[in-house]
mmCIF file of C-alpha atoms in Angstrom:
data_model
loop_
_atom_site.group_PDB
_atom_site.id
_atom_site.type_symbol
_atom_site.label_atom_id
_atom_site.label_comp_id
_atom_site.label_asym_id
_atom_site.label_seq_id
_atom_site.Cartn_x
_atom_site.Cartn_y
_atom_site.Cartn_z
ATOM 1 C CA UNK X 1 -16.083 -39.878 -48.717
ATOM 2 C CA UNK X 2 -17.672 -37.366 -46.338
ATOM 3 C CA UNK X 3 -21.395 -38.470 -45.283
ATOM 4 C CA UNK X 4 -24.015 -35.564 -46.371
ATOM 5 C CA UNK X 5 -24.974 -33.308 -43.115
ATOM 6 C CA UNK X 6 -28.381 -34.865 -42.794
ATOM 7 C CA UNK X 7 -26.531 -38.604 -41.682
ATOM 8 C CA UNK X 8 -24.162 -36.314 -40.016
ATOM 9 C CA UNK X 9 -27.004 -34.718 -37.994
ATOM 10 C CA UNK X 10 -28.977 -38.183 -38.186
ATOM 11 C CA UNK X 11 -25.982 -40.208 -36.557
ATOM 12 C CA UNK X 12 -25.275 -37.068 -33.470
ATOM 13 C CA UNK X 13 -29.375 -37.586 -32.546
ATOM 14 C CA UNK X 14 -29.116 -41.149 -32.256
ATOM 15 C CA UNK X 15 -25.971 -40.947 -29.926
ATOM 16 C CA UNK X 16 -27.954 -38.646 -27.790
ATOM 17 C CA UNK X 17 -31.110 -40.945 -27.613
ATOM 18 C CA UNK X 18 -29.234 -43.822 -26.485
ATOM 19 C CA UNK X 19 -29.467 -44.369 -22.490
ATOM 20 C CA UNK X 20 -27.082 -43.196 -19.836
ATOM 21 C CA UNK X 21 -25.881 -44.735 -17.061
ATOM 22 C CA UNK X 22 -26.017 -42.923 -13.802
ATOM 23 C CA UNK X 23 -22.402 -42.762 -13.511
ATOM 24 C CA UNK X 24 -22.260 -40.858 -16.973
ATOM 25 C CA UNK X 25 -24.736 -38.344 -15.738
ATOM 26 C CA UNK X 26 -22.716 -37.628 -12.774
ATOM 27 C CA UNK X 27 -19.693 -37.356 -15.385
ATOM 28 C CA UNK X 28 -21.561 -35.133 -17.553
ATOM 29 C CA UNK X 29 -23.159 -33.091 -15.116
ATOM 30 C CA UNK X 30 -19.607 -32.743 -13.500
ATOM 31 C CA UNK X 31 -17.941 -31.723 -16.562
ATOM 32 C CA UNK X 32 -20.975 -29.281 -17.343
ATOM 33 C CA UNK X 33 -20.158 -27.360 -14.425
ATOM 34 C CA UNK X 34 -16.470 -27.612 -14.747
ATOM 35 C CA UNK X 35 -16.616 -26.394 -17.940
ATOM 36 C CA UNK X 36 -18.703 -23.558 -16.762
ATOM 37 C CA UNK X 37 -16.723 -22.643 -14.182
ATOM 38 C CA UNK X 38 -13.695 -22.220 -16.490
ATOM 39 C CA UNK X 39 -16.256 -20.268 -18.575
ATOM 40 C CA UNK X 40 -16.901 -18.223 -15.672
ATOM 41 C CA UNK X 41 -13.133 -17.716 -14.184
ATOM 42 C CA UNK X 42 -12.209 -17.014 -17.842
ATOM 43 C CA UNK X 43 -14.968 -13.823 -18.009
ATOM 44 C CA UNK X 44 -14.007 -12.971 -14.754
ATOM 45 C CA UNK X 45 -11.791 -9.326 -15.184
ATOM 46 C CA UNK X 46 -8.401 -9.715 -13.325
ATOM 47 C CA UNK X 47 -7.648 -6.437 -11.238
ATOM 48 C CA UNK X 48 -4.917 -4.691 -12.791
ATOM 49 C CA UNK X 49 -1.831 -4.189 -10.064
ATOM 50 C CA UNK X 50 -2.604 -1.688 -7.553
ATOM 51 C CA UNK X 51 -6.333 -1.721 -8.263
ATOM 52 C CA UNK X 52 -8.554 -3.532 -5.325
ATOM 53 C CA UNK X 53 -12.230 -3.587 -4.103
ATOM 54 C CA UNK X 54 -12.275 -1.197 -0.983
ATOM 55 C CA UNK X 55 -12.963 -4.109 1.726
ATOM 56 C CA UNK X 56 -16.618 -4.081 3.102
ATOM 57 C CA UNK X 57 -15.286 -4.464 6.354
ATOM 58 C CA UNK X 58 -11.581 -3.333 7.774
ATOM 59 C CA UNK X 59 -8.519 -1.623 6.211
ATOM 60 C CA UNK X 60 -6.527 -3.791 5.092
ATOM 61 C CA UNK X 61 -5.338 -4.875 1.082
ATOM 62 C CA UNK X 62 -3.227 -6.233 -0.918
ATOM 63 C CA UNK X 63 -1.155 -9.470 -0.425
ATOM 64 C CA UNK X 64 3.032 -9.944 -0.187
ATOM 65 C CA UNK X 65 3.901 -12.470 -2.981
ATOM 66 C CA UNK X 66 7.418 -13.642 -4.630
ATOM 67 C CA UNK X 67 8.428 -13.600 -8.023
ATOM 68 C CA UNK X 68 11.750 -14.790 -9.654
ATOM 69 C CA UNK X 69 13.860 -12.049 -11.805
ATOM 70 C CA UNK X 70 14.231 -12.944 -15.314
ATOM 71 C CA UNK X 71 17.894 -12.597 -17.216
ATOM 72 C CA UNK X 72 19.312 -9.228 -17.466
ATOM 73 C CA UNK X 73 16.815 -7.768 -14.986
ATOM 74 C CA UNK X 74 17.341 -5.053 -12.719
ATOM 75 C CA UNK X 75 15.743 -5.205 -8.815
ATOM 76 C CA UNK X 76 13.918 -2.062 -10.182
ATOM 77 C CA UNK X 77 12.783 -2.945 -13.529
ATOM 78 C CA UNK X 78 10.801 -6.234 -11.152
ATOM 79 C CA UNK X 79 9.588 -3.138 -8.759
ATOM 80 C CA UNK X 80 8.324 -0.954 -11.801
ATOM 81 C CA UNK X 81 6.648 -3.927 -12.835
ATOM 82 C CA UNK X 82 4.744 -4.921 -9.889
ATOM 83 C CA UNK X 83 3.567 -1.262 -9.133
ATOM 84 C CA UNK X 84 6.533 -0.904 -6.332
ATOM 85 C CA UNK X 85 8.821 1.866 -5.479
ATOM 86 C CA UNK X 86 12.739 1.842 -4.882
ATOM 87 C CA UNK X 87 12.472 2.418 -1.253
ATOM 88 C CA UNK X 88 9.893 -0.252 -0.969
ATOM 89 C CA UNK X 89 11.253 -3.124 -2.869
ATOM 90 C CA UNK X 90 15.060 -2.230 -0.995
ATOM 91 C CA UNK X 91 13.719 -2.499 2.207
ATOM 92 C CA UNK X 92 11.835 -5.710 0.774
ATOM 93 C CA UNK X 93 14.820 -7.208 -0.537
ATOM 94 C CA UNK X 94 17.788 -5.669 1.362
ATOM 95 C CA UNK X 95 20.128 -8.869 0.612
ATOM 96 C CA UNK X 96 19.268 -8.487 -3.640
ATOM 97 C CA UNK X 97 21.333 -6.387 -5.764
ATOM 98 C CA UNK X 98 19.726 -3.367 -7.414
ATOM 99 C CA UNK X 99 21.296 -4.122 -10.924
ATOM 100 C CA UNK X 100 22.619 -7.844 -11.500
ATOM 101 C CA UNK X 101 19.962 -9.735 -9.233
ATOM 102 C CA UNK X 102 20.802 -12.412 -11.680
ATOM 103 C CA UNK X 103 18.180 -14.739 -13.195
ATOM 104 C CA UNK X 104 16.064 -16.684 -11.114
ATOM 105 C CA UNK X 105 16.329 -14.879 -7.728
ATOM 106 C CA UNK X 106 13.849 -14.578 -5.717
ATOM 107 C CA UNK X 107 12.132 -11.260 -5.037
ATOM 108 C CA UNK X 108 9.281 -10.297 -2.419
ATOM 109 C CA UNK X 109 6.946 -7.922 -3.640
ATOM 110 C CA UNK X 110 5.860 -5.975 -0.804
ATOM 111 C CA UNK X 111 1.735 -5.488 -1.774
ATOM 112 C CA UNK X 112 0.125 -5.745 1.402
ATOM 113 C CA UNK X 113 -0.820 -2.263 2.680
ATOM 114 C CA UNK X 114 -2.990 -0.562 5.384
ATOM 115 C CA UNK X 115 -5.439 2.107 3.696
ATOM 116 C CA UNK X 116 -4.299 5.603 5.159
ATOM 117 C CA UNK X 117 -6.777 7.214 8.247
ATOM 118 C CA UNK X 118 -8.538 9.512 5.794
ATOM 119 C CA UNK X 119 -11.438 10.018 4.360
ATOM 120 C CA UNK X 120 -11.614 7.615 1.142
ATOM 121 C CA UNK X 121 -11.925 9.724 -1.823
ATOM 122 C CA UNK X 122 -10.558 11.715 -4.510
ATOM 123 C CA UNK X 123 -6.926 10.932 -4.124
ATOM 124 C CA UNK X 124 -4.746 11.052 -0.410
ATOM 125 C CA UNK X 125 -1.352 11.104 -1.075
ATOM 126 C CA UNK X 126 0.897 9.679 2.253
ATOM 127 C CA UNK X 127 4.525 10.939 1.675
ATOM 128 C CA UNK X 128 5.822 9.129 4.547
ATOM 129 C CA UNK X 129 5.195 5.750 2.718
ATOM 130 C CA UNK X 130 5.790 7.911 -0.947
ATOM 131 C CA UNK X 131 2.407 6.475 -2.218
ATOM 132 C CA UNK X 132 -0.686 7.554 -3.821
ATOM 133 C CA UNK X 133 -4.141 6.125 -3.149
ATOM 134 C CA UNK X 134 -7.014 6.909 -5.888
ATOM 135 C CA UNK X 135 -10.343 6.477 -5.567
ATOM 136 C CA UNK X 136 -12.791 6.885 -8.157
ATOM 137 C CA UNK X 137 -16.248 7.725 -7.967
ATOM 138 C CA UNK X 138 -17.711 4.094 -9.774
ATOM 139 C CA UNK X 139 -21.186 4.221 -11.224
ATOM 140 C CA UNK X 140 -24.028 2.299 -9.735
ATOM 141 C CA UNK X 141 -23.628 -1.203 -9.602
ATOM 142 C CA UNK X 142 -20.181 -0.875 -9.983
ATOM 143 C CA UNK X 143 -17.692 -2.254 -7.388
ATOM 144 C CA UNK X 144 -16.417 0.740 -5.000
ATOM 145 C CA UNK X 145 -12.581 0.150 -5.464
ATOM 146 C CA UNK X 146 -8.649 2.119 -4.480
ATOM 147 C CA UNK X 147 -6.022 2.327 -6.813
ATOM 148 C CA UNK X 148 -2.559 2.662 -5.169
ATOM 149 C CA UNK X 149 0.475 3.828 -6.870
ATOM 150 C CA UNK X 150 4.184 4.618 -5.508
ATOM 151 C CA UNK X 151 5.312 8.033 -6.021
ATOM 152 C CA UNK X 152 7.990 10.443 -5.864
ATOM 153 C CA UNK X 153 8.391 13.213 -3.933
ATOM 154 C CA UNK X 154 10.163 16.735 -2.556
ATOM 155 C CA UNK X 155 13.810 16.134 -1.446
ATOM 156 C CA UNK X 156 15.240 17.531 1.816
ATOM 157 C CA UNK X 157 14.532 21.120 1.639
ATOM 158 C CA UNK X 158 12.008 21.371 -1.098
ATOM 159 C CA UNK X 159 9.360 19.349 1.018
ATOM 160 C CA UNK X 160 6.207 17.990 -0.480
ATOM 161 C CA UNK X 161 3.567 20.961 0.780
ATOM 162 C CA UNK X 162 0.533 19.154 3.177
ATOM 163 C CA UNK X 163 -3.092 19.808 3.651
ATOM 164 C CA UNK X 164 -6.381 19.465 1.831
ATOM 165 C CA UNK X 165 -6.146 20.420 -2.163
ATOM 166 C CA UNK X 166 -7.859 20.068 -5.431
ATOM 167 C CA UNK X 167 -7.159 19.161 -9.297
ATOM 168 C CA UNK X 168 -6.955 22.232 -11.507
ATOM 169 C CA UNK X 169 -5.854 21.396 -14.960
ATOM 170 C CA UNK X 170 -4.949 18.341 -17.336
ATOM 171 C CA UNK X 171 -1.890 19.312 -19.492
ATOM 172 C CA UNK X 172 -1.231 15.963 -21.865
ATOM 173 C CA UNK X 173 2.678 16.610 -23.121
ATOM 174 C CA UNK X 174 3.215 20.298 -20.754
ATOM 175 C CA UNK X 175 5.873 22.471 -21.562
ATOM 176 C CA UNK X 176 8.245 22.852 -18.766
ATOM 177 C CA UNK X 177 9.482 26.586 -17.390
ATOM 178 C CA UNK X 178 12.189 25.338 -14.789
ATOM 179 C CA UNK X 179 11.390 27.545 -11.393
ATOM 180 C CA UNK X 180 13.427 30.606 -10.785
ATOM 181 C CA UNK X 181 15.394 29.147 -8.042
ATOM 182 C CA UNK X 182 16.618 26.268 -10.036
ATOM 183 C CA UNK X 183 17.606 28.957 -12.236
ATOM 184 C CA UNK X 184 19.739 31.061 -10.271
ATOM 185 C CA UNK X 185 21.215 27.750 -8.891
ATOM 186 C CA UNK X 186 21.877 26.471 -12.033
ATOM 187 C CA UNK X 187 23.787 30.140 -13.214
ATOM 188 C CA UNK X 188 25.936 29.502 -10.299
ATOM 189 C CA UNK X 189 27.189 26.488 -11.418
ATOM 190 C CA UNK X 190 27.731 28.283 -14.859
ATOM 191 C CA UNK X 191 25.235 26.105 -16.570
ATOM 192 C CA UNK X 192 21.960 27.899 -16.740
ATOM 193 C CA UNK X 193 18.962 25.763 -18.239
ATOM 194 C CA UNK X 194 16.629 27.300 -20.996
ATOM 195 C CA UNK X 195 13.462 29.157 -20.080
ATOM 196 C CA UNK X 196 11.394 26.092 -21.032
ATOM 197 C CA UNK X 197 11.907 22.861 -21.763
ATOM 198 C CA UNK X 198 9.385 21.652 -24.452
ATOM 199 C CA UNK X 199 7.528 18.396 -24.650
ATOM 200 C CA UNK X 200 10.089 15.129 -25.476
ATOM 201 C CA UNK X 201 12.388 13.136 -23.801
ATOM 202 C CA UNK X 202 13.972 15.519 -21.775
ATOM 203 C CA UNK X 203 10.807 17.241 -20.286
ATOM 204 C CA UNK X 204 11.056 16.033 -16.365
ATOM 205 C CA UNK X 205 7.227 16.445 -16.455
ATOM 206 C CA UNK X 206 6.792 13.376 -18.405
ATOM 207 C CA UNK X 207 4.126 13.375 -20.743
ATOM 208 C CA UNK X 208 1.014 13.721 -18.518
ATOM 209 C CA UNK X 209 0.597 16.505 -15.749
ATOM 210 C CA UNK X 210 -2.241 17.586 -13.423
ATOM 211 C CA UNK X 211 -2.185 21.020 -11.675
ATOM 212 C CA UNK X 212 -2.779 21.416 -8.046
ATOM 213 C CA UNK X 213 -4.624 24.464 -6.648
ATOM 214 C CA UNK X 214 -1.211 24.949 -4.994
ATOM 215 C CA UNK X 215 1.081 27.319 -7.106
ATOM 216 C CA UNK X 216 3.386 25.465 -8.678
ATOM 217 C CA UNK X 217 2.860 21.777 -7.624
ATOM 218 C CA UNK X 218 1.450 19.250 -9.554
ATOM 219 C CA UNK X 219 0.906 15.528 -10.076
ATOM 220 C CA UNK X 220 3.144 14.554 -13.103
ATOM 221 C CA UNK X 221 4.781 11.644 -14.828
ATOM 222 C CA UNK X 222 8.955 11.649 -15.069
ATOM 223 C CA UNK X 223 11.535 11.175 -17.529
ATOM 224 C CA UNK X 224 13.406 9.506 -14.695
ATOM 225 C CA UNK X 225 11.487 6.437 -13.360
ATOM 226 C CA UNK X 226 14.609 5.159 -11.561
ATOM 227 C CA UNK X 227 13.722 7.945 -8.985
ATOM 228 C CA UNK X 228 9.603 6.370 -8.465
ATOM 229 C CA UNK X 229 9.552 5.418 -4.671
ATOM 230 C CA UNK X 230 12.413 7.930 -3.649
ATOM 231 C CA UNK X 231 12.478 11.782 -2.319
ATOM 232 C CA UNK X 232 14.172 13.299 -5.643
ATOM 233 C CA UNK X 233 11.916 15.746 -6.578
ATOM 234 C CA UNK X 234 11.587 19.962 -5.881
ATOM 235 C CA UNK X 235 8.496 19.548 -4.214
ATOM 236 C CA UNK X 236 6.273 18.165 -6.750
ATOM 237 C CA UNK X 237 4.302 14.371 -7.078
ATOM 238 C CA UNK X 238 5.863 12.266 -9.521
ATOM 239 C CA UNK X 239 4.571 8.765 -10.893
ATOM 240 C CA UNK X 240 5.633 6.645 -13.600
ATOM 241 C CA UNK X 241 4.752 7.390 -16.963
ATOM 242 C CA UNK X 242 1.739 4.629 -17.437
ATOM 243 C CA UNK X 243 0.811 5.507 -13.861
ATOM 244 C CA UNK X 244 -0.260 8.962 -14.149
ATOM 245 C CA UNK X 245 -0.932 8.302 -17.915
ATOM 246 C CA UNK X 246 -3.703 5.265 -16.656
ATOM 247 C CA UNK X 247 -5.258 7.815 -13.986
ATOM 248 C CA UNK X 248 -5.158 10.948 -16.089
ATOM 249 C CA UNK X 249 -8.566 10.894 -18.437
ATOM 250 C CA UNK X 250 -10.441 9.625 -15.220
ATOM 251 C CA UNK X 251 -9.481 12.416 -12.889
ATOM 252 C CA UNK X 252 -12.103 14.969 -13.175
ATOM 253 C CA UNK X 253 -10.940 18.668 -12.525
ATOM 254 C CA UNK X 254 -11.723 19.848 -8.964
ATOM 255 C CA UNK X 255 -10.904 16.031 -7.479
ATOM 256 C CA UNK X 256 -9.836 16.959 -3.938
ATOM 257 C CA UNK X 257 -6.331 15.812 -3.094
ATOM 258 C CA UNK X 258 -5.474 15.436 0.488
ATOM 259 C CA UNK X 259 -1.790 15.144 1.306
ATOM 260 C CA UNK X 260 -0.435 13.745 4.237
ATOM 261 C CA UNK X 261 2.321 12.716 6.247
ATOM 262 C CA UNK X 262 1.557 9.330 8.122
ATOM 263 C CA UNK X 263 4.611 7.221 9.530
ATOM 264 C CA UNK X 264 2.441 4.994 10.960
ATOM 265 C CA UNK X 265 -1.306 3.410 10.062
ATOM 266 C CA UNK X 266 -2.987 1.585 12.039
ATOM 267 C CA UNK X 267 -6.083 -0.800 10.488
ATOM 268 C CA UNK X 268 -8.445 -4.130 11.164
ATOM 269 C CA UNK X 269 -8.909 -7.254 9.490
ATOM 270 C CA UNK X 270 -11.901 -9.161 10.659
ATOM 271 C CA UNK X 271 -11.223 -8.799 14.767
ATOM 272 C CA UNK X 272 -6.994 -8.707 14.444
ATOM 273 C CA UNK X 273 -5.539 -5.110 14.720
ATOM 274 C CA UNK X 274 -2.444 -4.442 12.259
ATOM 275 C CA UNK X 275 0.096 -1.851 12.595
ATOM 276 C CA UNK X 276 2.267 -0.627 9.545
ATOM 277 C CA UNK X 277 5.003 1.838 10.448
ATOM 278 C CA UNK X 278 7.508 3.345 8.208
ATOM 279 C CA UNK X 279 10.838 5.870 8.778
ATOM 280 C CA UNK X 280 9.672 9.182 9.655
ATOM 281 C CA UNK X 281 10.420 11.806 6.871
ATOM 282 C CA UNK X 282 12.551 13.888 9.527
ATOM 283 C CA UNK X 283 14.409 10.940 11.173
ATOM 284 C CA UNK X 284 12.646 11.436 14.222
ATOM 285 C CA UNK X 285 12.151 8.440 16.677
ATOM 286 C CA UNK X 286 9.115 7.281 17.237
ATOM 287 C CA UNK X 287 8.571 7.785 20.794
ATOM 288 C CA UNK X 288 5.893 7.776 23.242
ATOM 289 C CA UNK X 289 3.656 10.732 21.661
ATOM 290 C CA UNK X 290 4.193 8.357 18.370
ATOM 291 C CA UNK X 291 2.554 4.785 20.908
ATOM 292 C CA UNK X 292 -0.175 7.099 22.182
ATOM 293 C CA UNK X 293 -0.968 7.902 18.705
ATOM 294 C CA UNK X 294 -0.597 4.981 17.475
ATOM 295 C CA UNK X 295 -3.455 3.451 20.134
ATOM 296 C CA UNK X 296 -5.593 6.885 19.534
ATOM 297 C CA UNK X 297 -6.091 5.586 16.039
ATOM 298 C CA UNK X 298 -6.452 1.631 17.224
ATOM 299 C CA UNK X 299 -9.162 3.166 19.554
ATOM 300 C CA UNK X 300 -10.860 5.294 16.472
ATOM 301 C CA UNK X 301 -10.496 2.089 13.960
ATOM 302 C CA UNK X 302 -11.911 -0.396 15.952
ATOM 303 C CA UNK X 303 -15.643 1.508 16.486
ATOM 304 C CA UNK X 304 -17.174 -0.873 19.053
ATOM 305 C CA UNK X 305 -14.520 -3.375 19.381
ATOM 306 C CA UNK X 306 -12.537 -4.231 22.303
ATOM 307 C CA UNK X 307 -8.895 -5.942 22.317
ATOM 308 C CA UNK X 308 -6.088 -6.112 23.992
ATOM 309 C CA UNK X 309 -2.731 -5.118 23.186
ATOM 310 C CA UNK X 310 0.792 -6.207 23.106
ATOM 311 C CA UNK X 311 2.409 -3.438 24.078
ATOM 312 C CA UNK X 312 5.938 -4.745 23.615
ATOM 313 C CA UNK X 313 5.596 -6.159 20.088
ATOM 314 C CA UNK X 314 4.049 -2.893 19.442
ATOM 315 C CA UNK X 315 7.103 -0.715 20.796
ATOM 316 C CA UNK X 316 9.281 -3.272 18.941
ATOM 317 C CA UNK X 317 7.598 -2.342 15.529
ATOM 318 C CA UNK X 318 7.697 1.634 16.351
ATOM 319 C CA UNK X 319 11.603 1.438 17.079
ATOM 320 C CA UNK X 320 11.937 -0.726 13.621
ATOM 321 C CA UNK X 321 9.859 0.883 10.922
ATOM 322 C CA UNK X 322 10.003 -1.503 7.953
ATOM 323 C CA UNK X 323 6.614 -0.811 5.814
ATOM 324 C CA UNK X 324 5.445 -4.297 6.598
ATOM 325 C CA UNK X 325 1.883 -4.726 7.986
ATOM 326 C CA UNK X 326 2.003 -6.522 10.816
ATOM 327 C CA UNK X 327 -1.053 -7.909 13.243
ATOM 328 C CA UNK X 328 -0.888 -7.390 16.600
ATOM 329 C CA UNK X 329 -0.465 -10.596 18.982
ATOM 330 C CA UNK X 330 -2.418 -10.583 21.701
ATOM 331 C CA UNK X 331 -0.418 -9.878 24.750
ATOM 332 C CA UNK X 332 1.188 -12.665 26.923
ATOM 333 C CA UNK X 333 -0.337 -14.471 30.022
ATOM 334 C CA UNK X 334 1.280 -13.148 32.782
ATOM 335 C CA UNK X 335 2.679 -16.033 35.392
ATOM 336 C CA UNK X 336 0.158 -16.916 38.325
ATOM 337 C CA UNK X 337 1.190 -15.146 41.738
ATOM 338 C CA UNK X 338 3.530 -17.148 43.774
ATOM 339 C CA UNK X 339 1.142 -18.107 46.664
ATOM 340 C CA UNK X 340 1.928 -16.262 50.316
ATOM 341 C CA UNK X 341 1.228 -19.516 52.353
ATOM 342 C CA UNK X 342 4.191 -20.998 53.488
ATOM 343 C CA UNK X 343 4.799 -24.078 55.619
ATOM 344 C CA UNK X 344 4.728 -23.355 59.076
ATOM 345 C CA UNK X 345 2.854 -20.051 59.318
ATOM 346 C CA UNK X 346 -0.045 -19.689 60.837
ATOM 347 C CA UNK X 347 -3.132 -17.492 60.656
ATOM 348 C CA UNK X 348 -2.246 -15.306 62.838
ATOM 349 C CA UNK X 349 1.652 -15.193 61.568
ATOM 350 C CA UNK X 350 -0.057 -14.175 58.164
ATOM 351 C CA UNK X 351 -2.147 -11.721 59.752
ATOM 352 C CA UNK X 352 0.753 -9.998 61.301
ATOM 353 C CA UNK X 353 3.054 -10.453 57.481
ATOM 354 C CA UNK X 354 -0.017 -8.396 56.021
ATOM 355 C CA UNK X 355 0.084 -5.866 59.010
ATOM 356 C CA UNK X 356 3.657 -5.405 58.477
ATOM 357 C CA UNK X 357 3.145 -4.276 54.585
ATOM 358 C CA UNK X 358 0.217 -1.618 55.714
ATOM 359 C CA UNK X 359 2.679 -0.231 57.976
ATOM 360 C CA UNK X 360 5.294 0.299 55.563
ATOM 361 C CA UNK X 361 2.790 2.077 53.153
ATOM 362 C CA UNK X 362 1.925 4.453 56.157
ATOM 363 C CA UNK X 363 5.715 4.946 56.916
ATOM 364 C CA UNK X 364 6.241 5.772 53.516
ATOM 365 C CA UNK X 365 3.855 8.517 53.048
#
């Protein structure tokens, strides 16, 4: 039989009156604060991907981690998942197969990232690494943070248009009028689309869509995620559909939108210099105008800070642009000078060795 709640109560008091040893304070106090720890970590909010507090000091976020594919999983379905674009996990993963990586391989998810050499708000979109960065204006108290998401953009000859920008309009589920070019093209072919597509599955504009104060370009999610990370589109930003859907209420009309085209970022962490190049849209090498940039924006990054450079690991990593973010060694010792004095000369032997050099110089000029 069940004791009434008054021995119940009666029986937990005396258990608490009776003494404690100083080892069980130490074990209670220590699971006290274990247990409010795990309190704490579980209240904690977990960053969802792509979101991170802007660093108080530096440029640098983000972290490269593995994961293992589960059955039946494609190389992109892992990339989608992780908030990674085709041409970034491929160059990632270049030895994984895009559709049967089997079940249990091993995939690095390239998440470590320089912030782009802008100004850090409203939204700067870098088509060289096909990747938006958000930042949202956060209420007082709030931590300042940048969202990052990989993106789509203009194929070869229907280029992604640059320069400073701002949100118009939100359309949720647009209608789409296909652009009189693709028209034409399409009559060509003998297959001429409709005059508009409407909202459904086989609207390219996704279900979400944010005008640009540039005629005809907007921000917009895709019917075709496959093509997230790659340049597939005519012109126009595309995202994934819970991407642009996740940004969309919290982009206030007249957000400026700065688009730019920046092969290589440059970017601290602590007192280390990093470098993070990637393929230049138009297949140009990077050269030596690319190195001088590349130390113009070292020099404007590093404010007061001195360091110096490697300039051959840094040549290396402009003639192989991977997307990885690299820090930059310092460079290497150089040998001590073989010494002059050898065995057997004299002072005045020297004197006249040293004379002979100053004469050359004269000769010469």
């Amino acid at each position: 039989m069940q004791p009434p709640l008054t021995k119940v109560l009666q029986c937990h008091t005396r258990l608490h009156l009776r003494p404690v040893s100083a080892l069980g304070v130490m074990l209670l106090v220590g699971g006290a604060l274990l247990f409010s720890a795990g309190v704490l970590a579980e209240e904690a909010p977990e960053w969802p991907k792509g979101h991170y507090p802007l660093p108080e000091e530096g440029d640098v976020i983000g972290e490269v981690y593995t994961v293992e594919t589960r059955q039946e999983e494609t190389l992109l379905d892992v990339a989608r998942e992780h908030n990674v674009g085709y041409e970034e996990i491929r160059r990632a993963n270049p030895d994984v197969s895009i559709w049967l990586p089997g079940e249990g391989t091993e995939v690095v998810i390239p998440a470590r990232r320089i912030l782009p050499p802008e100004a850090r708000e409203g939204i700067v979109i870098n088509i060289a690494e096909l990747r938006l960065y958000y930042y949202p204006e956060v209420a007082e108290g709030e931590t300042p943070r940048v969202e990052t998401y990989p993106i789509g953009i203009g194929r070869e000859g229907y280029d992604t248009p640059l320069g400073v920008t701002r949100t118009t309009m939100r359309l949720e589920n647009p209608a789409w009028y296909p652009p009189r070019s693709m028209r034409e093209e399409a009559a060509e072919r003998g297959d001429p689309p409709p005059a508009v597509v409407p909202p459904g599955p086989d609207n390219p504009l996704g279900d979400h869509a944010i005008l640009l104060d540039i005629p005809g370009y907007l921000i917009h999610g895709t019917n075709e995620p496959d093509g997230i990370g790659m340049r597939a589109s005519r012109g126009c930003i595309r995202m994934f559909p819970e991407d642009i859907e996740s940004v969309f209420d919290r982009v206030p009309e007249g957000t400026r939108v700065n688009i730019i085209d920046q092969p290589i970022k440059v970017g601290w962490e602590g007192d280390t210099p990093h470098v993070q190049v990637y393929q230049a849209l138009e297949e140009q090498e990077h050269g030596m105008s690319a190195l001088l940039e590349t130390l113009a924006l070292l020099e404007r990054n590093s404010g007061e800070a001195s360091v110096a450079l490697n300039y051959e690991q840094l040549r290396e990593l402009l003639d192989s642009p991977d997307g990885r973010v690299v820090a930059l060694e310092p460079p290497p010792v150089p040998e001590p000078e073989e010494e002059m004095v050898e065995e057997g000369l004299g002072l005045y032997d020297l004197l006249g060795v040293q004379q002979g050099v100053y004469d050359a110089v004269d000769i010469r000029s």
